[in-house]
């Protein structure tokens, strides 16, 4: 059974997690914290905090607000996702940091787990998401309207929590089985421009933590909940053939293939934005653009909300839209976050309406190993100009963390950075959480 095998493989892998992987987990932790500080004042983050009860778990970036464990997991996850600037694992189409890190740090804070243990748990949580996704994700999965982050997220939260709780592999497998029944999340928000997208991953994080805590108390879950006849693989992916076994390998861990966004928008818009910025640098006048085309992968072209040139009233609709992203980048030479908020700029709306999306066979074949994109524009003088984004834009997570967190933490930001970057120095998870005011 897939979940039994997965739990055993994760348990076997844990002692061999390298310093490089621990360092990468620290980078993912800082990226998630950066997003939480940057998104702390957005409506959905405030709403998540408003429904939290009292307790002893830290809600980050709130000047010391504390709540019950699962409420803190939920609120912190919403904050991590609030800007749409979070990390992404392209192969699974999941934003693992929004789910795994709030879950792991909440359990770590409760148990006073050493930071190396916390970071190992994060590595394992990212891996659990990737392994389950590999068994379930199909074209039919997307066509049915499921959202990968919230469907696969509970497995990552459960795996990370199970590691910190010290669950034996059989109990961890039961935690994963319980987590499977909370897999959920539709993409209709991408059509309607509504805000539940920001709560979906939070529900997954909370459910995964609860699953691990229940398994620690002896509760059982179906360890065939992914590959069984009534499991996720069939129910969500429409796949009725036998699933392959999980393959956890220390030389190919999912956390090493996770990337950090340069822009606060859908992960599938990142490369088209970079191509449009390159065009803007060539002096392209947006007013002279007769039409433009975004050439990208089939995944990007088909993902809910991405090929959207006209329904741009809601901020989330703009953040998802390939056409709006390219229009904004062509106009400003960058992505300005305020373009996603407030009233829709009429000029950007008109330009977006002149942009189409096409599947590029080369980019499609290369995805997800490469996320190439090309933007072509036809100008009023008859010229056709294009730019590609083949080289990945290097994102400095430390600079991102400083930018978002320093206005809140002040000089305390250096304490957090030292703790995460020197995890073997003796700081535990509770001490780290105490600094995340």
Coordinates of N, CA and C in Angstrom, one line a residue, residues 87-279:
X87 N 6.5 29.8 -2.3 CA 7.3 28.9 -3.1 C 6.4 27.9 -3.8
X88 N 7.0 27.2 -4.8 CA 6.2 26.3 -5.7 C 7.0 25.1 -6.1
X89 N 6.4 24.0 -6.0 CA 7.0 22.8 -6.6 C 6.2 22.5 -7.9
X90 N 6.8 22.8 -9.0 CA 6.1 22.7 -10.3 C 5.6 21.4 -10.6
X91 N 6.4 20.3 -10.3 CA 6.0 19.0 -10.7 C 4.6 18.6 -10.1
X92 N 4.4 18.9 -8.8 CA 3.2 18.6 -8.1 C 2.2 19.7 -8.2
X93 N 2.6 20.9 -8.7 CA 1.7 22.0 -8.8 C 1.2 22.5 -7.4
X94 N 2.0 22.4 -6.4 CA 1.7 22.7 -5.0 C 2.6 23.8 -4.5
X95 N 2.0 24.6 -3.6 CA 2.8 25.6 -2.9 C 3.1 25.0 -1.5
X96 N 4.1 24.1 -1.4 CA 4.3 23.3 -0.1 C 4.6 24.2 1.1
X97 N 5.3 25.3 0.9 CA 5.6 26.1 2.1 C 4.4 26.6 2.9
X98 N 3.3 26.9 2.2 CA 2.1 27.4 2.8 C 1.4 26.4 3.7
X99 N 1.7 25.1 3.5 CA 1.1 24.0 4.2 C 2.0 23.4 5.2
X100 N 3.2 23.0 4.8 CA 4.1 22.2 5.6 C 4.7 23.1 6.7
X101 N 5.1 24.3 6.4 CA 5.9 25.1 7.4 C 5.0 25.6 8.5
X102 N 3.8 26.1 8.3 CA 3.0 26.4 9.5 C 2.7 25.2 10.4
X103 N 2.5 24.1 9.7 CA 2.2 22.8 10.5 C 3.4 22.4 11.3
X104 N 4.6 22.4 10.7 CA 5.8 21.9 11.4 C 6.2 22.9 12.5
X105 N 6.1 24.2 12.2 CA 6.6 25.1 13.2 C 5.7 25.1 14.4
X106 N 4.4 24.9 14.2 CA 3.4 24.9 15.4 C 3.7 23.7 16.2
X107 N 3.9 22.5 15.6 CA 4.2 21.3 16.4 C 5.6 21.5 17.1
X108 N 6.5 22.0 16.3 CA 7.9 22.2 16.9 C 7.9 23.1 18.0
X109 N 7.1 24.2 18.0 CA 7.0 25.1 19.1 C 6.4 24.4 20.3
X110 N 5.4 23.6 20.1 CA 4.8 22.9 21.3 C 5.8 22.0 21.9
X111 N 6.5 21.3 21.1 CA 7.4 20.2 21.6 C 8.8 20.8 21.9
X112 N 9.1 22.1 21.6 CA 10.4 22.6 21.8 C 11.4 21.8 20.9
X113 N 11.0 21.5 19.7 CA 11.9 20.7 18.9 C 13.1 21.5 18.5
X114 N 14.3 20.9 18.5 CA 15.5 21.5 18.0 C 15.3 21.9 16.5
X115 N 15.9 23.0 16.1 CA 15.7 23.5 14.7 C 16.1 22.5 13.7
X116 N 17.2 21.7 13.9 CA 17.5 20.7 12.8 C 16.4 19.7 12.7
X117 N 15.7 19.3 13.8 CA 14.6 18.4 13.6 C 13.4 19.1 12.9
X118 N 13.2 20.3 13.2 CA 12.1 21.1 12.5 C 12.4 21.1 11.0
X119 N 13.7 21.4 10.6 CA 14.0 21.5 9.2 C 14.0 20.2 8.5
X120 N 14.3 19.1 9.2 CA 14.2 17.7 8.6 C 12.7 17.4 8.4
X121 N 11.9 17.8 9.3 CA 10.4 17.6 9.1 C 9.9 18.3 7.9
X122 N 10.4 19.5 7.7 CA 10.0 20.3 6.5 C 10.4 19.6 5.2
X123 N 11.6 19.0 5.2 CA 12.1 18.3 4.0 C 11.1 17.1 3.8
X124 N 10.8 16.4 4.8 CA 9.9 15.2 4.7 C 8.5 15.6 4.3
X125 N 8.0 16.7 4.8 CA 6.7 17.2 4.4 C 6.6 17.5 2.9
X126 N 7.6 18.2 2.4 CA 7.6 18.6 1.0 C 7.6 17.3 0.2
X127 N 8.4 16.3 0.6 CA 8.5 15.0 -0.1 C 7.2 14.3 -0.1
X128 N 6.5 14.2 1.0 CA 5.2 13.5 1.0 C 4.2 14.1 0.0
X129 N 4.2 15.4 -0.1 CA 3.3 16.0 -1.1 C 3.7 15.6 -2.5
X130 N 5.0 15.6 -2.8 CA 5.4 15.3 -4.1 C 5.1 13.8 -4.5
X131 N 5.3 12.9 -3.5 CA 5.1 11.5 -3.8 C 3.6 11.2 -4.0
X132 N 2.8 11.7 -3.2 CA 1.3 11.5 -3.4 C 0.8 12.1 -4.7
X133 N 1.3 13.3 -5.0 CA 0.9 14.0 -6.2 C 1.3 13.1 -7.4
X134 N 2.5 12.5 -7.4 CA 3.0 11.7 -8.5 C 2.1 10.5 -8.8
X135 N 1.4 10.1 -7.7 CA 0.5 8.9 -7.9 C -0.9 9.3 -8.3
X136 N -1.3 10.6 -8.1 CA -2.7 11.0 -8.3 C -2.9 12.0 -9.4
X137 N -1.9 12.9 -9.7 CA -2.1 14.0 -10.6 C -2.2 13.5 -12.0
X138 N -3.3 13.8 -12.7 CA -3.6 13.4 -14.1 C -4.2 14.6 -14.7
X139 N -4.4 14.5 -16.1 CA -5.1 15.6 -16.8 C -6.5 15.7 -16.3
X140 N -7.1 14.5 -16.0 CA -8.5 14.5 -15.5 C -8.6 15.2 -14.1
X141 N -7.6 15.1 -13.3 CA -7.6 15.8 -12.0 C -7.8 17.3 -12.2
X142 N -7.1 17.9 -13.1 CA -7.3 19.3 -13.4 C -8.6 19.6 -14.1
X143 N -9.0 18.8 -15.0 CA -10.3 19.0 -15.7 C -11.5 18.9 -14.8
X144 N -11.3 18.1 -13.7 CA -12.4 18.0 -12.7 C -12.5 19.3 -11.8
X145 N -11.5 20.1 -11.8 CA -11.5 21.3 -11.0 C -10.9 21.2 -9.7
X146 N -10.1 20.2 -9.4 CA -9.4 20.1 -8.1 C -8.2 21.0 -8.1
X147 N -7.9 21.4 -6.9 CA -6.7 22.2 -6.7 C -5.6 21.4 -6.0
X148 N -4.5 21.3 -6.6 CA -3.4 20.4 -6.1 C -2.9 20.8 -4.7
X149 N -2.7 22.1 -4.4 CA -2.2 22.4 -3.1 C -3.0 22.0 -2.0
X150 N -4.3 22.1 -2.1 CA -5.2 21.7 -1.0 C -5.6 20.2 -1.0
X151 N -5.4 19.6 -2.1 CA -5.7 18.1 -2.1 C -4.5 17.4 -1.6
X152 N -3.3 17.8 -2.0 CA -2.1 17.0 -1.6 C -1.4 17.6 -0.3
X153 N -1.8 18.8 0.0 CA -1.2 19.5 1.2 C -1.4 18.8 2.5
X154 N -2.5 18.1 2.8 CA -2.7 17.5 4.1 C -1.6 16.4 4.3
X155 N -1.1 15.8 3.3 CA -0.1 14.7 3.4 C 1.2 15.3 3.9
X156 N 1.6 16.5 3.3 CA 2.8 17.2 3.8 C 2.7 17.6 5.2
X157 N 1.6 18.2 5.6 CA 1.5 18.6 7.0 C 1.5 17.4 7.9
X158 N 0.8 16.3 7.6 CA 0.8 15.2 8.4 C 2.2 14.5 8.5
X159 N 2.9 14.4 7.4 CA 4.2 13.8 7.4 C 5.2 14.6 8.3
X160 N 5.2 15.9 8.2 CA 6.1 16.8 9.0 C 5.7 16.7 10.5
X161 N 4.4 16.7 10.8 CA 4.0 16.6 12.2 C 4.3 15.3 12.7
X162 N 4.1 14.2 11.9 CA 4.4 12.9 12.4 C 5.9 12.7 12.8
X163 N 6.8 13.3 12.0 CA 8.2 13.2 12.2 C 8.5 13.8 13.6
X164 N 8.0 15.0 13.8 CA 8.3 15.8 15.0 C 7.7 15.1 16.2
X165 N 6.6 14.5 16.0 CA 5.9 13.7 17.1 C 6.6 12.4 17.4
X166 N 7.5 12.0 16.6 CA 8.2 10.7 16.8 C 7.3 9.5 16.5
X167 N 6.3 9.6 15.6 CA 5.5 8.5 15.3 C 6.3 7.4 14.6
X168 N 6.0 6.2 14.9 CA 6.6 5.0 14.2 C 6.0 5.0 12.8
X169 N 6.6 4.3 11.8 CA 6.1 4.3 10.5 C 4.7 3.9 10.4
X170 N 4.2 2.9 11.1 CA 2.8 2.4 11.0 C 1.9 3.5 11.5
X171 N 2.2 4.2 12.5 CA 1.4 5.3 13.0 C 1.4 6.4 12.0
X172 N 2.6 6.7 11.4 CA 2.7 7.8 10.4 C 1.8 7.4 9.2
X173 N 1.8 6.2 8.8 CA 1.0 5.7 7.7 C -0.5 6.0 8.0
X174 N -0.9 5.7 9.2 CA -2.3 6.0 9.6 C -2.6 7.5 9.6
X175 N -1.6 8.3 10.0 CA -1.8 9.7 9.9 C -2.0 10.2 8.5
X176 N -1.2 9.6 7.6 CA -1.4 9.9 6.2 C -2.8 9.4 5.6
X177 N -3.2 8.3 6.1 CA -4.5 7.8 5.7 C -5.6 8.7 6.2
X178 N -5.5 9.1 7.5 CA -6.5 10.1 8.0 C -6.5 11.4 7.2
X179 N -5.3 11.8 6.9 CA -5.1 13.1 6.1 C -5.8 13.0 4.7
X180 N -5.8 11.8 4.2 CA -6.3 11.6 2.8 C -7.8 12.0 2.8
X181 N -8.5 11.8 3.8 CA -10.0 12.0 3.8 C -10.3 13.5 3.9
X182 N -9.2 14.3 4.2 CA -9.5 15.8 4.2 C -9.0 16.5 2.9
X183 N -8.5 15.7 2.0 CA -8.1 16.2 0.7 C -9.3 16.9 0.0
X184 N -9.1 18.1 -0.4 CA -10.3 18.9 -0.9 C -9.7 20.2 -1.6
X185 N -10.6 20.9 -2.2 CA -10.3 22.2 -2.7 C -10.6 22.3 -4.2
X186 N -11.6 23.2 -4.6 CA -12.0 23.4 -5.9 C -11.4 24.7 -6.5
X187 N -11.3 24.8 -7.8 CA -10.7 25.9 -8.5 C -11.8 26.9 -9.0
X188 N -13.0 26.8 -8.6 CA -14.1 27.7 -9.1 C -13.8 29.1 -8.7
X189 N -13.0 29.4 -7.6 CA -12.6 30.7 -7.3 C -11.9 31.4 -8.4
X190 N -11.2 30.7 -9.3 CA -10.5 31.3 -10.4 C -11.5 31.9 -11.4
X191 N -12.7 31.4 -11.5 CA -13.7 31.9 -12.4 C -14.5 33.0 -11.7
X192 N -14.7 32.9 -10.4 CA -15.6 33.8 -9.7 C -14.9 34.9 -9.0
X193 N -13.5 34.8 -9.0 CA -12.7 35.9 -8.3 C -12.9 36.0 -6.9
X194 N -13.2 34.9 -6.2 CA -13.5 34.9 -4.7 C -12.3 34.5 -3.9
X195 N -12.4 34.6 -2.6 CA -11.2 34.6 -1.7 C -10.9 33.2 -1.1
X196 N -11.7 32.2 -1.3 CA -11.5 30.9 -0.6 C -10.2 30.3 -1.0
X197 N -9.6 30.7 -2.1 CA -8.3 30.2 -2.5 C -7.3 30.4 -1.3
X198 N -7.4 31.5 -0.6 CA -6.4 31.8 0.5 C -6.6 30.9 1.7
X199 N -7.8 30.3 1.8 CA -8.1 29.5 3.0 C -7.9 28.0 2.7
X200 N -7.8 27.6 1.4 CA -7.7 26.2 1.1 C -6.5 25.5 1.6
X201 N -5.3 26.1 1.4 CA -4.1 25.5 1.9 C -4.1 25.5 3.5
X202 N -4.7 26.5 4.1 CA -4.8 26.5 5.5 C -5.6 25.4 6.1
X203 N -6.7 25.1 5.4 CA -7.5 23.9 5.8 C -6.7 22.6 5.7
X204 N -5.8 22.5 4.6 CA -5.0 21.4 4.4 C -4.0 21.2 5.5
X205 N -3.3 22.4 5.9 CA -2.3 22.4 7.0 C -2.9 21.9 8.3
X206 N -4.1 22.5 8.6 CA -4.7 22.2 9.9 C -5.1 20.7 9.9
X207 N -5.7 20.2 8.8 CA -6.1 18.8 8.7 C -5.0 17.9 8.9
X208 N -3.8 18.2 8.3 CA -2.7 17.3 8.4 C -2.2 17.2 9.8
X209 N -2.1 18.3 10.5 CA -1.7 18.3 11.9 C -2.7 17.5 12.8
X210 N -3.9 17.7 12.6 CA -4.9 17.0 13.3 C -4.8 15.5 13.1
X211 N -4.5 15.1 11.8 CA -4.4 13.7 11.5 C -3.2 13.1 12.2
X212 N -2.1 13.8 12.3 CA -0.9 13.3 13.0 C -1.2 13.2 14.5
X213 N -1.8 14.2 15.1 CA -2.1 14.1 16.5 C -3.1 13.0 16.8
X214 N -4.1 12.7 15.9 CA -5.0 11.6 16.1 C -4.3 10.3 16.0
X215 N -3.4 10.2 15.1 CA -2.6 8.9 14.9 C -1.7 8.7 16.1
X216 N -1.2 9.8 16.7 CA -0.4 9.6 17.9 C -1.2 9.1 19.1
X217 N -2.5 9.3 19.0 CA -3.4 8.8 20.1 C -4.0 7.5 19.8
X218 N -3.5 6.9 18.7 CA -4.0 5.5 18.3 C -5.0 5.4 17.2
X219 N -5.5 6.6 16.7 CA -6.5 6.5 15.6 C -5.9 5.9 14.4
X220 N -6.7 5.3 13.6 CA -6.3 4.6 12.4 C -6.9 5.3 11.1
X221 N -6.2 5.2 10.0 CA -6.7 5.7 8.7 C -6.3 4.7 7.7
X222 N -7.1 4.7 6.6 CA -6.8 3.7 5.5 C -5.5 3.9 4.9
X223 N -4.6 3.0 5.0 CA -3.3 3.1 4.3 C -3.4 2.9 2.8
X224 N -4.5 2.5 2.3 CA -4.7 2.3 0.9 C -5.6 3.5 0.4
X225 N -5.6 4.6 1.1 CA -6.5 5.8 0.8 C -6.0 6.5 -0.5
X226 N -4.8 6.2 -1.0 CA -4.4 6.8 -2.2 C -4.6 5.8 -3.4
X227 N -4.2 4.6 -3.2 CA -4.2 3.7 -4.3 C -5.2 2.6 -4.2
X228 N -6.1 2.7 -3.3 CA -7.2 1.7 -3.1 C -8.3 1.9 -4.2
X229 N -9.2 1.0 -4.2 CA -10.3 1.1 -5.2 C -11.2 2.3 -5.0
X230 N -11.3 2.8 -3.8 CA -12.0 4.0 -3.5 C -11.1 5.1 -3.0
X231 N -9.8 5.1 -3.5 CA -8.9 6.0 -3.0 C -8.8 7.3 -3.9
X232 N -7.8 8.2 -3.5 CA -7.7 9.4 -4.2 C -7.3 9.3 -5.6
X233 N -6.5 8.3 -5.9 CA -6.1 8.1 -7.3 C -7.3 7.9 -8.3
X234 N -8.2 7.2 -7.8 CA -9.4 6.9 -8.7 C -10.4 8.1 -8.5
X235 N -10.7 8.5 -7.3 CA -11.7 9.5 -7.0 C -11.3 10.9 -7.6
X236 N -10.1 11.3 -7.4 CA -9.7 12.6 -7.8 C -9.0 12.6 -9.2
X237 N -8.2 11.6 -9.5 CA -7.5 11.6 -10.8 C -8.1 10.8 -11.9
X238 N -9.2 10.0 -11.6 CA -9.8 9.2 -12.6 C -8.9 8.1 -13.1
X239 N -7.9 7.7 -12.3 CA -6.9 6.7 -12.8 C -7.3 5.3 -12.2
X240 N -7.5 4.4 -13.0 CA -7.9 3.0 -12.5 C -6.9 2.0 -12.7
X241 N -5.7 2.4 -13.2 CA -4.6 1.4 -13.3 C -3.9 1.4 -12.0
X242 N -3.0 0.5 -11.8 CA -2.2 0.3 -10.5 C -1.2 1.4 -10.4
X243 N -1.1 2.0 -9.2 CA -0.2 3.1 -8.9 C 1.2 2.5 -8.8
X244 N 2.2 3.2 -9.2 CA 3.6 2.8 -9.0 C 3.9 3.1 -7.5
X245 N 5.0 2.5 -7.0 CA 5.3 2.7 -5.6 C 6.0 4.1 -5.4
X246 N 6.0 4.6 -4.2 CA 6.7 5.8 -4.0 C 8.2 5.6 -4.1
X247 N 8.9 6.6 -4.4 CA 10.4 6.5 -4.6 C 11.1 7.7 -4.0
X248 N 11.3 7.6 -2.7 CA 11.9 8.7 -1.9 C 13.4 8.5 -2.1
X249 N 14.1 9.5 -2.7 CA 15.5 9.4 -2.9 C 16.2 10.7 -2.4
X250 N 17.2 10.5 -1.6 CA 17.9 11.6 -1.0 C 18.6 12.5 -2.1
X251 N 18.9 11.9 -3.3 CA 19.5 12.7 -4.3 C 18.5 13.4 -5.2
X252 N 17.2 13.3 -4.9 CA 16.2 13.9 -5.7 C 15.0 14.3 -4.8
X253 N 15.2 15.0 -3.8 CA 14.1 15.4 -2.9 C 13.4 16.6 -3.5
X254 N 12.1 16.6 -3.2 CA 11.2 17.6 -3.8 C 11.6 19.0 -3.3
X255 N 12.1 19.1 -2.1 CA 12.5 20.5 -1.6 C 13.6 21.1 -2.4
X256 N 14.4 20.3 -3.1 CA 15.5 20.8 -3.9 C 15.0 21.3 -5.2
X257 N 13.8 20.9 -5.6 CA 13.2 21.3 -6.9 C 12.2 22.4 -6.7
X258 N 12.0 22.9 -5.5 CA 11.1 23.9 -5.2 C 11.7 25.3 -5.6
X259 N 10.9 26.1 -6.2 CA 11.4 27.4 -6.6 C 10.7 28.6 -5.9
X260 N 11.3 29.7 -5.9 CA 10.8 30.9 -5.2 C 10.4 31.9 -6.2
X261 N 9.2 32.5 -6.0 CA 8.7 33.4 -7.0 C 9.4 34.8 -6.9
X262 N 9.6 35.4 -8.1 CA 10.1 36.7 -8.2 C 9.0 37.8 -8.1
X263 N 7.7 37.3 -8.4 CA 6.6 38.2 -8.5 C 5.4 37.7 -7.7
X264 N 4.6 38.6 -7.1 CA 3.5 38.1 -6.2 C 2.3 37.8 -7.1
X265 N 2.4 36.7 -7.9 CA 1.3 36.3 -8.7 C 1.4 34.8 -9.0
X266 N 0.4 34.3 -9.7 CA 0.4 32.8 -10.0 C 1.8 32.3 -10.4
X267 N 2.2 31.2 -10.0 CA 3.5 30.6 -10.4 C 3.6 30.5 -11.9
X268 N 2.5 30.2 -12.6 CA 2.6 30.0 -14.0 C 2.7 31.3 -14.8
X269 N 2.6 32.5 -14.1 CA 2.8 33.8 -14.8 C 4.2 34.3 -14.7
X270 N 5.0 33.6 -13.9 CA 6.4 34.2 -13.6 C 7.2 34.4 -14.8
X271 N 7.3 33.3 -15.6 CA 8.2 33.5 -16.8 C 7.6 34.4 -17.9
X272 N 6.3 34.3 -18.1 CA 5.8 35.4 -19.1 C 6.0 36.8 -18.6
X273 N 5.9 37.0 -17.3 CA 6.2 38.3 -16.7 C 7.7 38.7 -17.1
X274 N 8.6 37.8 -16.9 CA 10.0 38.1 -17.1 C 10.2 38.4 -18.6
X275 N 9.5 37.6 -19.5 CA 9.7 37.9 -20.9 C 9.1 39.3 -21.3
X276 N 8.0 39.7 -20.7 CA 7.4 41.0 -20.9 C 8.3 42.1 -20.4
X277 N 8.9 41.9 -19.2 CA 9.8 42.9 -18.7 C 11.0 43.1 -19.7
X278 N 11.5 42.0 -20.3 CA 12.5 42.1 -21.3 C 12.1 42.9 -22.5
X279 N 10.8 42.7 -22.9 CA 10.3 43.5 -24.0 C 10.2 45.0 -23.6

